[in-house]
Coordinates of C-alpha atoms and ligand atoms in Angstrom, one line a residue:
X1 CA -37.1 153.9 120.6
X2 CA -38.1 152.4 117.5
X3 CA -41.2 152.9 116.2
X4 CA -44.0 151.2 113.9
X5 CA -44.6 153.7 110.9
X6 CA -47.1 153.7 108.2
X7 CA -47.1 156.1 105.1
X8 CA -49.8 156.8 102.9
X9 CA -48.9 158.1 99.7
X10 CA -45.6 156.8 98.5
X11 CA -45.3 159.8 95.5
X12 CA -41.5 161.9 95.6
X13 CA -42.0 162.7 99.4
X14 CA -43.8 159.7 100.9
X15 CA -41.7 157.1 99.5
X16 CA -38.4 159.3 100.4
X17 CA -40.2 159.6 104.0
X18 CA -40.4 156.0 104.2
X19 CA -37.2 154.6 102.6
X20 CA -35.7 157.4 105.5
X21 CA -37.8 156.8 108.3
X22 CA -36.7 152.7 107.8
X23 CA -33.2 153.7 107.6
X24 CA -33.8 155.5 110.9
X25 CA -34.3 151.6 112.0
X26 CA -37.9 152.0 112.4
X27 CA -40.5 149.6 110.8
X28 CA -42.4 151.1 107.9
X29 CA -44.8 149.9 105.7
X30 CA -45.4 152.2 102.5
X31 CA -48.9 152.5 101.5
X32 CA -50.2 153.6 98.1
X33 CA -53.6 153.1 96.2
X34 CA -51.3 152.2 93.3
X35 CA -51.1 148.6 92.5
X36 CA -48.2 149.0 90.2
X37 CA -46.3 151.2 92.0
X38 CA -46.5 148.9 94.9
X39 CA -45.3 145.9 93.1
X40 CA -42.3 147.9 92.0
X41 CA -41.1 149.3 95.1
X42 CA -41.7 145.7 96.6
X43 CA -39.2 144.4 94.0
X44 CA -36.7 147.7 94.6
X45 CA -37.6 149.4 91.7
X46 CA -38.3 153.0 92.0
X47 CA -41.1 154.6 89.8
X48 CA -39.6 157.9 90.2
X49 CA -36.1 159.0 89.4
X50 CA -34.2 160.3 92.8
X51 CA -30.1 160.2 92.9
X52 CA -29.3 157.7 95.4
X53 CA -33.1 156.2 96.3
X54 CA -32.5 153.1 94.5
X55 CA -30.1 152.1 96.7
X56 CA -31.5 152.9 99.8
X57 CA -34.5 151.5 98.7
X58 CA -33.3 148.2 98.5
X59 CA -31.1 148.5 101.6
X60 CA -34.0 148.8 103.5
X61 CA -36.3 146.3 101.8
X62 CA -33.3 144.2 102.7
X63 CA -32.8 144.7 106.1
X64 CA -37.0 143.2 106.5
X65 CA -37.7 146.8 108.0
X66 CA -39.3 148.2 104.9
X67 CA -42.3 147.2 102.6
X68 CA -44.8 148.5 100.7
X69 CA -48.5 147.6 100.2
X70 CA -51.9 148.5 99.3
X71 CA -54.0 147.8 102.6
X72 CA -54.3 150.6 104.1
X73 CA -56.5 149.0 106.8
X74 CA -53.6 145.9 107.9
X75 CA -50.8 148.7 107.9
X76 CA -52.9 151.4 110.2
X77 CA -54.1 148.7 112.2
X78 CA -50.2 147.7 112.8
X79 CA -48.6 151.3 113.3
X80 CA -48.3 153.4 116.3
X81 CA -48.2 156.6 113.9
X82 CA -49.2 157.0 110.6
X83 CA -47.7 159.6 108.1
X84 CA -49.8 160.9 105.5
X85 CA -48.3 162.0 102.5
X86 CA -50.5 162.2 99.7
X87 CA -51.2 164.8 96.9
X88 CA -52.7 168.0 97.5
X89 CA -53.2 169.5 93.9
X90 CA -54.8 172.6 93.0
X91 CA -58.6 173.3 92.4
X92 CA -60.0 175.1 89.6
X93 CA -59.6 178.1 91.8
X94 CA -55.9 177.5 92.8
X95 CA -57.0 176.1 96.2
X96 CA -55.9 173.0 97.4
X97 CA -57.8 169.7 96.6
X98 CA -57.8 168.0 99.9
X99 CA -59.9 165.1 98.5
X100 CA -56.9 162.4 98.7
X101 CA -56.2 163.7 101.9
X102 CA -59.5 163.3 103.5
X103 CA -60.2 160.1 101.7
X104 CA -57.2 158.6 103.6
X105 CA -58.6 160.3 106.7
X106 CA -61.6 158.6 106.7
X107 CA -59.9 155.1 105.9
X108 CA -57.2 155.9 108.8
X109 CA -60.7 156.4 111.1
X110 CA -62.3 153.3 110.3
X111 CA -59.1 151.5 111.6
X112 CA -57.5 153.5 114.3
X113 CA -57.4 151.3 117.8
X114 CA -55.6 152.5 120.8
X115 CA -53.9 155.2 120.6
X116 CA -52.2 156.8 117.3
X117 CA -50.4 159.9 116.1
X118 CA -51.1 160.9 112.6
X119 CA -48.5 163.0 110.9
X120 CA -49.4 165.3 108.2
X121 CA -46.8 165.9 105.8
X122 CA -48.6 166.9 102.3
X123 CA -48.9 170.4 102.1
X124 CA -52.0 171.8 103.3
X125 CA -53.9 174.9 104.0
X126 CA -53.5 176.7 107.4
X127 CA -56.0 175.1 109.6
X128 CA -56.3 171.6 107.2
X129 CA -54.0 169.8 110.2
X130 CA -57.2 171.1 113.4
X131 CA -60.2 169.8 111.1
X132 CA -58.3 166.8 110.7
X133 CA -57.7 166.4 114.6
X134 CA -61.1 167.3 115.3
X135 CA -62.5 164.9 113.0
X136 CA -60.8 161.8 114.6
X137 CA -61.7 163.5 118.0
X138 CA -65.6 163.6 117.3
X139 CA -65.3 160.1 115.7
X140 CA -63.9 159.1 119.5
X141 CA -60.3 158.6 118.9
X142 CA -57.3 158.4 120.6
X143 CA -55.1 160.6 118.5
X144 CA -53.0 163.0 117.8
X145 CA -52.1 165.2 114.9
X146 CA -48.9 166.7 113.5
X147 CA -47.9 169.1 111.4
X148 CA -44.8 167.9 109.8
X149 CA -44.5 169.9 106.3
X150 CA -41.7 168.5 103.9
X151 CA -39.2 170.8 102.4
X152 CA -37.2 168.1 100.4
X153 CA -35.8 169.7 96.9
X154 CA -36.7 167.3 94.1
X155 CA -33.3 165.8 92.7
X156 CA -31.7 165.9 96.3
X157 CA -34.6 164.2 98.1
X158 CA -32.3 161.6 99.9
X159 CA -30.0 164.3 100.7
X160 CA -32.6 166.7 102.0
X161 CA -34.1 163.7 104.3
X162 CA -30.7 163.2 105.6
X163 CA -29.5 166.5 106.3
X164 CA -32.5 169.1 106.4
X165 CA -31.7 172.6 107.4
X166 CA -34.8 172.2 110.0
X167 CA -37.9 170.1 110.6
X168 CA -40.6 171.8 111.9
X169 CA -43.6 170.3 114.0
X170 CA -46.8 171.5 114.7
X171 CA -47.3 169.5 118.1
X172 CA -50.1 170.7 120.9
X173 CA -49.4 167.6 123.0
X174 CA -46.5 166.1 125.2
X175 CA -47.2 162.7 124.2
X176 CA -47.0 163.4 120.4
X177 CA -44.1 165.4 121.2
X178 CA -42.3 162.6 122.5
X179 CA -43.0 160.2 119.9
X180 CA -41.6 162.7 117.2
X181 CA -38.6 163.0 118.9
X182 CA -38.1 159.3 118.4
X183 CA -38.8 159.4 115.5
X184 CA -36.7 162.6 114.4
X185 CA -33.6 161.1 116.9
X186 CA -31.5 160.5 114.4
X187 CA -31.6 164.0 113.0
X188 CA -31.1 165.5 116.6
X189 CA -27.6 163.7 117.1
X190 CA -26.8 165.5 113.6
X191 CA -28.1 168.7 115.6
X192 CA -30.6 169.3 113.1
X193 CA -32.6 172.4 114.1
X194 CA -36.3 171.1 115.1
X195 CA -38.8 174.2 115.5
X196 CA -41.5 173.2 117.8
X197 CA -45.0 175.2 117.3
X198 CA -48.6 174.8 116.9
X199 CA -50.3 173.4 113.8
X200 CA -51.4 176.3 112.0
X201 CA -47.9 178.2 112.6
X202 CA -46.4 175.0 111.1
X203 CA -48.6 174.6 107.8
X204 CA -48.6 178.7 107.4
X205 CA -44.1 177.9 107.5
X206 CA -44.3 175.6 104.6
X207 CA -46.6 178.4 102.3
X208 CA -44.6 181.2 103.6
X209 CA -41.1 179.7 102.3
X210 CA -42.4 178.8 98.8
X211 CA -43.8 181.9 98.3
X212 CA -40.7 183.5 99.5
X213 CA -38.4 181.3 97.3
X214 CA -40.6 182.1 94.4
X215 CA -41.0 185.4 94.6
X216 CA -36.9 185.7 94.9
X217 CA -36.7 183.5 91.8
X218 CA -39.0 185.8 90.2
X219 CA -37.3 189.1 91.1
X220 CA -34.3 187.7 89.5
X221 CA -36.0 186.5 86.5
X222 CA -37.5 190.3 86.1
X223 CA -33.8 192.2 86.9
X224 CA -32.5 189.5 84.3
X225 CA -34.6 190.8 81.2
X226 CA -33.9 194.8 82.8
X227 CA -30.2 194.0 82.2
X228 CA -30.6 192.2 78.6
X229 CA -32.6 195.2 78.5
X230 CA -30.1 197.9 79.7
X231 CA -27.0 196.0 78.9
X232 CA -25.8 195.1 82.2
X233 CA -24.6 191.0 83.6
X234 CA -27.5 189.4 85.5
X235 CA -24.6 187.2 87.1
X236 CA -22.3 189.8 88.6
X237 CA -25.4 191.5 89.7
X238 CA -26.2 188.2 91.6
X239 CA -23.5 187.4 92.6
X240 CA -22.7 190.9 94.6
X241 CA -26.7 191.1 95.5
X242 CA -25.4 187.4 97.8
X243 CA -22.6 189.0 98.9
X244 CA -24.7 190.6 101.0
X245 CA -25.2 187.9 104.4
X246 CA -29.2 189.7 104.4
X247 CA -29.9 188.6 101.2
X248 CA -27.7 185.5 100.7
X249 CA -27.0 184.0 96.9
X250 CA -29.4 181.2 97.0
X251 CA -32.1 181.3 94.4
X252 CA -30.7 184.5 92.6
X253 CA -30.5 182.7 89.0
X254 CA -32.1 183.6 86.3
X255 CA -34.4 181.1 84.1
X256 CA -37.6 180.5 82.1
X257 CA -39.9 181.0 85.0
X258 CA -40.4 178.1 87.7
X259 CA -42.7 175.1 87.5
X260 CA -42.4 171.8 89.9
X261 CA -45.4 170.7 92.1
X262 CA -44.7 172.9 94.4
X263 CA -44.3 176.1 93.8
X264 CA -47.0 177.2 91.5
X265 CA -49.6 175.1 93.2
X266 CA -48.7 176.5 96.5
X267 CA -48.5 180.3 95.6
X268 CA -52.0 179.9 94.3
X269 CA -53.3 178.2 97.7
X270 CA -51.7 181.3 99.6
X271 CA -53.6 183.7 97.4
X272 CA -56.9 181.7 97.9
X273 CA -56.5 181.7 101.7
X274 CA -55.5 185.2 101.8
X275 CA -58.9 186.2 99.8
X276 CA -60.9 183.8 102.3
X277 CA -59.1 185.7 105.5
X278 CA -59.8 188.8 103.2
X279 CA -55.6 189.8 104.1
X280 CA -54.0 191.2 101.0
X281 CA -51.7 188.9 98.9
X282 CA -50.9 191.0 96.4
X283 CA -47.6 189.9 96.2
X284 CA -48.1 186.6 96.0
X285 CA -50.6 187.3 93.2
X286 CA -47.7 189.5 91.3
X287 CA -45.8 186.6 91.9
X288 CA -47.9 184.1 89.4
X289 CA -48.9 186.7 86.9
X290 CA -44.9 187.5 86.7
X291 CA -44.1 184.1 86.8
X292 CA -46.4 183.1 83.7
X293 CA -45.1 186.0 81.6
X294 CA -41.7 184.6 82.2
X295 CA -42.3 181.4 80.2
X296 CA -44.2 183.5 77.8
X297 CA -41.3 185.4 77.4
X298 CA -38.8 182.5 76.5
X299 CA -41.3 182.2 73.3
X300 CA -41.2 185.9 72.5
X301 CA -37.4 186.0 72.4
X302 CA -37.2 182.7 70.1
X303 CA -39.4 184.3 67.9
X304 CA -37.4 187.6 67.9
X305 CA -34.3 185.5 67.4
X306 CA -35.4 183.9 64.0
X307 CA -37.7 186.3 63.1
X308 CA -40.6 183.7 62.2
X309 CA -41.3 180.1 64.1
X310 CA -43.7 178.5 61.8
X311 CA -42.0 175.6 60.0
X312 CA -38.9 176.0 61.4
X313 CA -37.5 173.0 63.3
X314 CA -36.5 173.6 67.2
X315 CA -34.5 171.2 69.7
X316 CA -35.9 171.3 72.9
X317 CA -33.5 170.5 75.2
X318 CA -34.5 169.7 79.1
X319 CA -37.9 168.6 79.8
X320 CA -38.0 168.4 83.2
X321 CA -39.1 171.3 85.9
X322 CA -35.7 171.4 86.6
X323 CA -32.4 169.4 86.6
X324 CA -31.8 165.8 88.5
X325 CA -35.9 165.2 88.5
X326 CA -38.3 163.4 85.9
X327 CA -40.9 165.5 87.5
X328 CA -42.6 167.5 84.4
X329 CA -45.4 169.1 86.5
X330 CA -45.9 172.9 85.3
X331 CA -42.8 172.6 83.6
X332 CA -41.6 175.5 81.6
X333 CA -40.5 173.6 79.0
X334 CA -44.5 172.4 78.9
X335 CA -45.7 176.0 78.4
X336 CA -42.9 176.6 75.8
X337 CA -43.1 173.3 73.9
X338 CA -46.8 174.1 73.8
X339 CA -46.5 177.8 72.2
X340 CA -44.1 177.1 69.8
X341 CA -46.4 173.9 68.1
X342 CA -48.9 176.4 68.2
X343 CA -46.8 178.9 66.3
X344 CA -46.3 175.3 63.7
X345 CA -42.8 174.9 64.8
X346 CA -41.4 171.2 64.9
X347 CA -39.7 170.0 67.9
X348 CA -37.2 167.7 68.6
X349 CA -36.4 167.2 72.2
X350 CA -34.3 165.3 75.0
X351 CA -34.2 165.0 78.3
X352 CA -32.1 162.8 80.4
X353 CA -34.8 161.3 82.5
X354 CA -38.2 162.9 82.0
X355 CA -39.1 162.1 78.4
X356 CA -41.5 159.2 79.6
X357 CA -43.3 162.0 81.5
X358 CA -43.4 164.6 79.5
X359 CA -44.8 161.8 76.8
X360 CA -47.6 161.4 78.6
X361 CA -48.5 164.9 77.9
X362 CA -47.2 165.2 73.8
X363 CA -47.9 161.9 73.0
X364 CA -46.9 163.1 69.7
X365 CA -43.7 164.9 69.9
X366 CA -40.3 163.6 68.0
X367 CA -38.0 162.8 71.4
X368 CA -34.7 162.2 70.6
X369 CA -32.0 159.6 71.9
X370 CA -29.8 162.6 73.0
X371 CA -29.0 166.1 72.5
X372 CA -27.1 165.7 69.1
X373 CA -29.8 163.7 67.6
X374 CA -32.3 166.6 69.0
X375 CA -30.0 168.9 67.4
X376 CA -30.2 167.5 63.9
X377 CA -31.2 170.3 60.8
X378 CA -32.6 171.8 63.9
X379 CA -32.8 176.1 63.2
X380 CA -32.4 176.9 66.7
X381 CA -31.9 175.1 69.9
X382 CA -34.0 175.9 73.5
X383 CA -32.1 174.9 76.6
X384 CA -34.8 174.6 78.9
X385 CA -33.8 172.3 82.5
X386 CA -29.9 173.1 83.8
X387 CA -28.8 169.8 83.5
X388 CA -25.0 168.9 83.9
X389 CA -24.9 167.4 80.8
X390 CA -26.0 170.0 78.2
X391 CA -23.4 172.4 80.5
X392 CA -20.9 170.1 78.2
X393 CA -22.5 170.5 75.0
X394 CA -19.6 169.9 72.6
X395 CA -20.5 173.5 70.6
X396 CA -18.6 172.5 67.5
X397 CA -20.5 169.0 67.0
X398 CA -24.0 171.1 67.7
X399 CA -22.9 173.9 65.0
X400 CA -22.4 170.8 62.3
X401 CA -25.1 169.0 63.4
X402 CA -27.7 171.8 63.4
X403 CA -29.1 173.7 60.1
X404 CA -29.6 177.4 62.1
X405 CA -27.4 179.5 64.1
X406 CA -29.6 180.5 66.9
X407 CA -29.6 179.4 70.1
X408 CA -31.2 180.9 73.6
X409 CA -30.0 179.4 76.4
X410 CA -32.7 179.9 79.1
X411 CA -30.4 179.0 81.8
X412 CA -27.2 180.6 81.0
X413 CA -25.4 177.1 80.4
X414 CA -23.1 176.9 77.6
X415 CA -19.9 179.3 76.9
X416 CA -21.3 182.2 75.2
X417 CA -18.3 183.4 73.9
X418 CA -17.2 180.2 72.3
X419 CA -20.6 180.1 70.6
X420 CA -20.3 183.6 69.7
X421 CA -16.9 182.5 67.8
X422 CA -18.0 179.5 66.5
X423 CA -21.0 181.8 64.5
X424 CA -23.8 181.0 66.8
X425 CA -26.7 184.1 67.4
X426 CA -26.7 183.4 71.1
X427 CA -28.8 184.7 74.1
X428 CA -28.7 183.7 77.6
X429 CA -30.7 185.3 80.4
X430 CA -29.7 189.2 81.4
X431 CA -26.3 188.7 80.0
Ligands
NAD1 P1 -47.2 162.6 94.4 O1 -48.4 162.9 93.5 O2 -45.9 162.3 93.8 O3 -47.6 161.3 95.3 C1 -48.8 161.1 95.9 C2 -49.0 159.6 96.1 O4 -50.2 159.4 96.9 C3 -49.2 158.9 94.7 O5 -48.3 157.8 94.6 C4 -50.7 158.4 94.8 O6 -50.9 157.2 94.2 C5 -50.8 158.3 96.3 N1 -52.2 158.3 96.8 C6 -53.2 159.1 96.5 N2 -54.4 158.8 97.1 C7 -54.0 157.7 97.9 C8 -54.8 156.9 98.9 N3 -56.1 157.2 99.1 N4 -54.1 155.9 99.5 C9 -52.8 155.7 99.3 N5 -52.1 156.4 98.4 C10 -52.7 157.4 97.7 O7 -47.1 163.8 95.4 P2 -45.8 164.4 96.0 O8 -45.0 165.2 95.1 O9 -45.1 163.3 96.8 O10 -46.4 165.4 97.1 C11 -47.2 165.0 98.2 C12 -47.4 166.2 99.1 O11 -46.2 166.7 99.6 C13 -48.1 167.3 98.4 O12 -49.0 167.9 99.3 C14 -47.0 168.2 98.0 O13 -47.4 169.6 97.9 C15 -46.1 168.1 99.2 N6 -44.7 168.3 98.9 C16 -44.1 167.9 97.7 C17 -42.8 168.1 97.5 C18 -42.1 167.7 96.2 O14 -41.0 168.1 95.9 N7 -42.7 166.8 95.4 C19 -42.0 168.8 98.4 C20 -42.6 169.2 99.6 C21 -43.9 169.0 99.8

């Protein structure tokens, strides 16, 4: 049965969740504190760049089951559950600020009559989803809390809502399990596998597979510089490590080190809730210490490559975390971009969709109209975010364009032969 569905936050996963949720044919109002971003969605303009969400955006704002709005009040007041899906960035520490979260708590209690199930999507620490329930419980409500962490990849959001390899719930009651099966039912007639367990199992899920992915994307980072190191292919290597079904060839490509919201944030939360359990992380710890050297690294190698980075003039090319996102949080290209100013390079970069972000940050930083313009009297070129398009770099135009010969290609893009003959000094990653 359809339902009446709020969500609060409408960031890269609430306003995916909502957009998907109406296309499910329920009714969903889209709440954010965000005036702006309110009037935008309202007018089917997304403030975030997703492939496809535009469309289904105003699909659904068409089809009068879909609106956004500030009033958090009018829209819990109107739903039967309410998703919450508001940032959870990290502390000081690295643990996770649950201050949005609670303050949307607190608004959802002063409005909650009859009875309501509150969905927790944002990621939160193991035990986050029971306070929460207990909170609403001592305040005298009639709810029920879920843990429904999001697993959506950035740049195939819509895709990942459509078709996830699982949803998981943390449900402890029949009645909340049946409302999340009507609210899921459209995935189950895809057979989309649902795994039903309790709340902390279901928050501990979503920190266990990001530390997982990241520590995989950091073992091939390290095996990468071993075989620049040792002369061996990082790709073959990969390739043949996901030949093997146990280890699978996912996630086995070398880079400059990962960023995103995600992973970094949630890595540090693990480590923080492993010292307050006093259960060793060490791994996980390994994991971040690795992972920062990574980016680090990417300088060291430029540096290597021209032999001095004061006054020369780099293209920076990709901007973004990674490719088919605008999304520059803990970027690589952020740590890079800010080493080499401090080593008094110039910088001229591009980015397909994230330069309006990443301005935000370098107010100050020449960005370029594309890569060729990037490229101009440049001494060497960074490839920092696999996007297609730089896959395509037309090597002859760069070599005329630029004034050096170097170029590290952080993500293995371009033809390294062809730059080889064309007189480039090139470097990919363990190749
Ligand atoms: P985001 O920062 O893009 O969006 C959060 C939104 O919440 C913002 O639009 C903000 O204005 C809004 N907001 C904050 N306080 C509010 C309030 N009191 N009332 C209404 N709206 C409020 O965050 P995100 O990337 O969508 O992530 C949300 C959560 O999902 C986080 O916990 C994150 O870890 C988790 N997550 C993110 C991804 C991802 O790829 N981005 C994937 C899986 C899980």
């Amino acid at each position: 049965m359809a339902k009446k569905i709020t969500v609060i936050g409408t960031g890269y996963v609430g306003l995916i969740s909502a957009v998907g949720l109406a296309d499910f044919g329920h009714t969903v109002i889209g709440v954010d504190i965000a005036q702006t971003v309110v009037d935008k969605l309202n007018n089917g303009q997304p403030h975030i760049f997703e492939t496809g969400l535009r469309d289904y955006l105003q699909k659904n704002l068409n089809s009068g089951r879909l609106k956004f709005s500030t009033g958090i009040a009018d829209a819990v007041q109107a739903s039967e559950v309410v998703f919450i899906s508001v940032g959870t960035p990290p502390n000081q520490d690295g643990s996770a600020d649950l201050s949005q979260l609670m303050r949307v708590v607190e608004e959802i209690k002063q409005n909650i009559s009859g009875y309501k199930v509150v969905v927790i999507k944002s990621t939160v620490p193991v035990g986050t989803n029971r306070t929460v329930f207990k909170l609403f419980k001592t305040n005298g409500c009639d709810v029920d809390v879920v843990s429904n962490p999001e697993f959506l990849r950035e740049g195939k959001a819509i895709q990942d809502f459509f078709h996830p390899d699982r949803i998981i719930l943390g449900v402890e009651s029949e009645r909340a399990r049946a409302v999340m099966e009507d609210i899921y039912r459209s995935l189950y007639l895809i057979q989309t596998p649902c795994v039903w367990c309790n709340l902390e199992t279901a928050e501990l899920i979503k920190y266990c597979s990001n530390a997982f992915l990241a520590n995989k994307i950091t073992f091939i980072n390290q095996m990468a510089n071993l075989a620049d190191a040792v002369g061996a292919d990082i790709h073959d290597i990969a390739k043949a490590m996901g030949m093997d079904g146990r280890i699978s060839s996912k996630f086995l490509h070398p880079g400059p080190g990962f960023g995103g919201s995600c992973f970094p944030k949630d890595i540090k939360a693990l480590v923080t809730m492993g010292e307050k359990h006093d259960v060793d992380m060490s791994l996980v710890r390994e994991v971040i210490h690795a992972n920062e050297a990574q980016k680090q690294l990417m300088i060291k190698k430029l540096a290597l490559m021209l032999g001095e980075l004061k006054d020369k003039t780099i293209a920076v090319l990709g901007l973004a975390f990674k490719a088919e996102t605008d999304d520059v949080r803990e970027s690589p290209a952020i740590t890079i971009v800010t080493g080499l100013l401090k080593e008094g390079c110039r910088i001229s970069a591009h980015d397909p969709v994230a330069m309006q972000n990443f301005s935000r940050l370098f107010p100050d930083l020449k960005f370029c109209r594309d890569e060729y313009e990037a490229l101009q009297k440049a001494d060497a070129l960074i490839i920092c975010t696999e996007w297609n398009e730089y896959r395509n770099l037309d090597l002859e135009k760069a070599k005329l364009t630029m004034k050096g010969n170097i170029i590290l290609d952080t993500r293995n893009l371009l033809n390294r032969e062809r730059a080889r003959e064309l007189g480039f000094t090139y470097k990919g990653m363990g190749r």
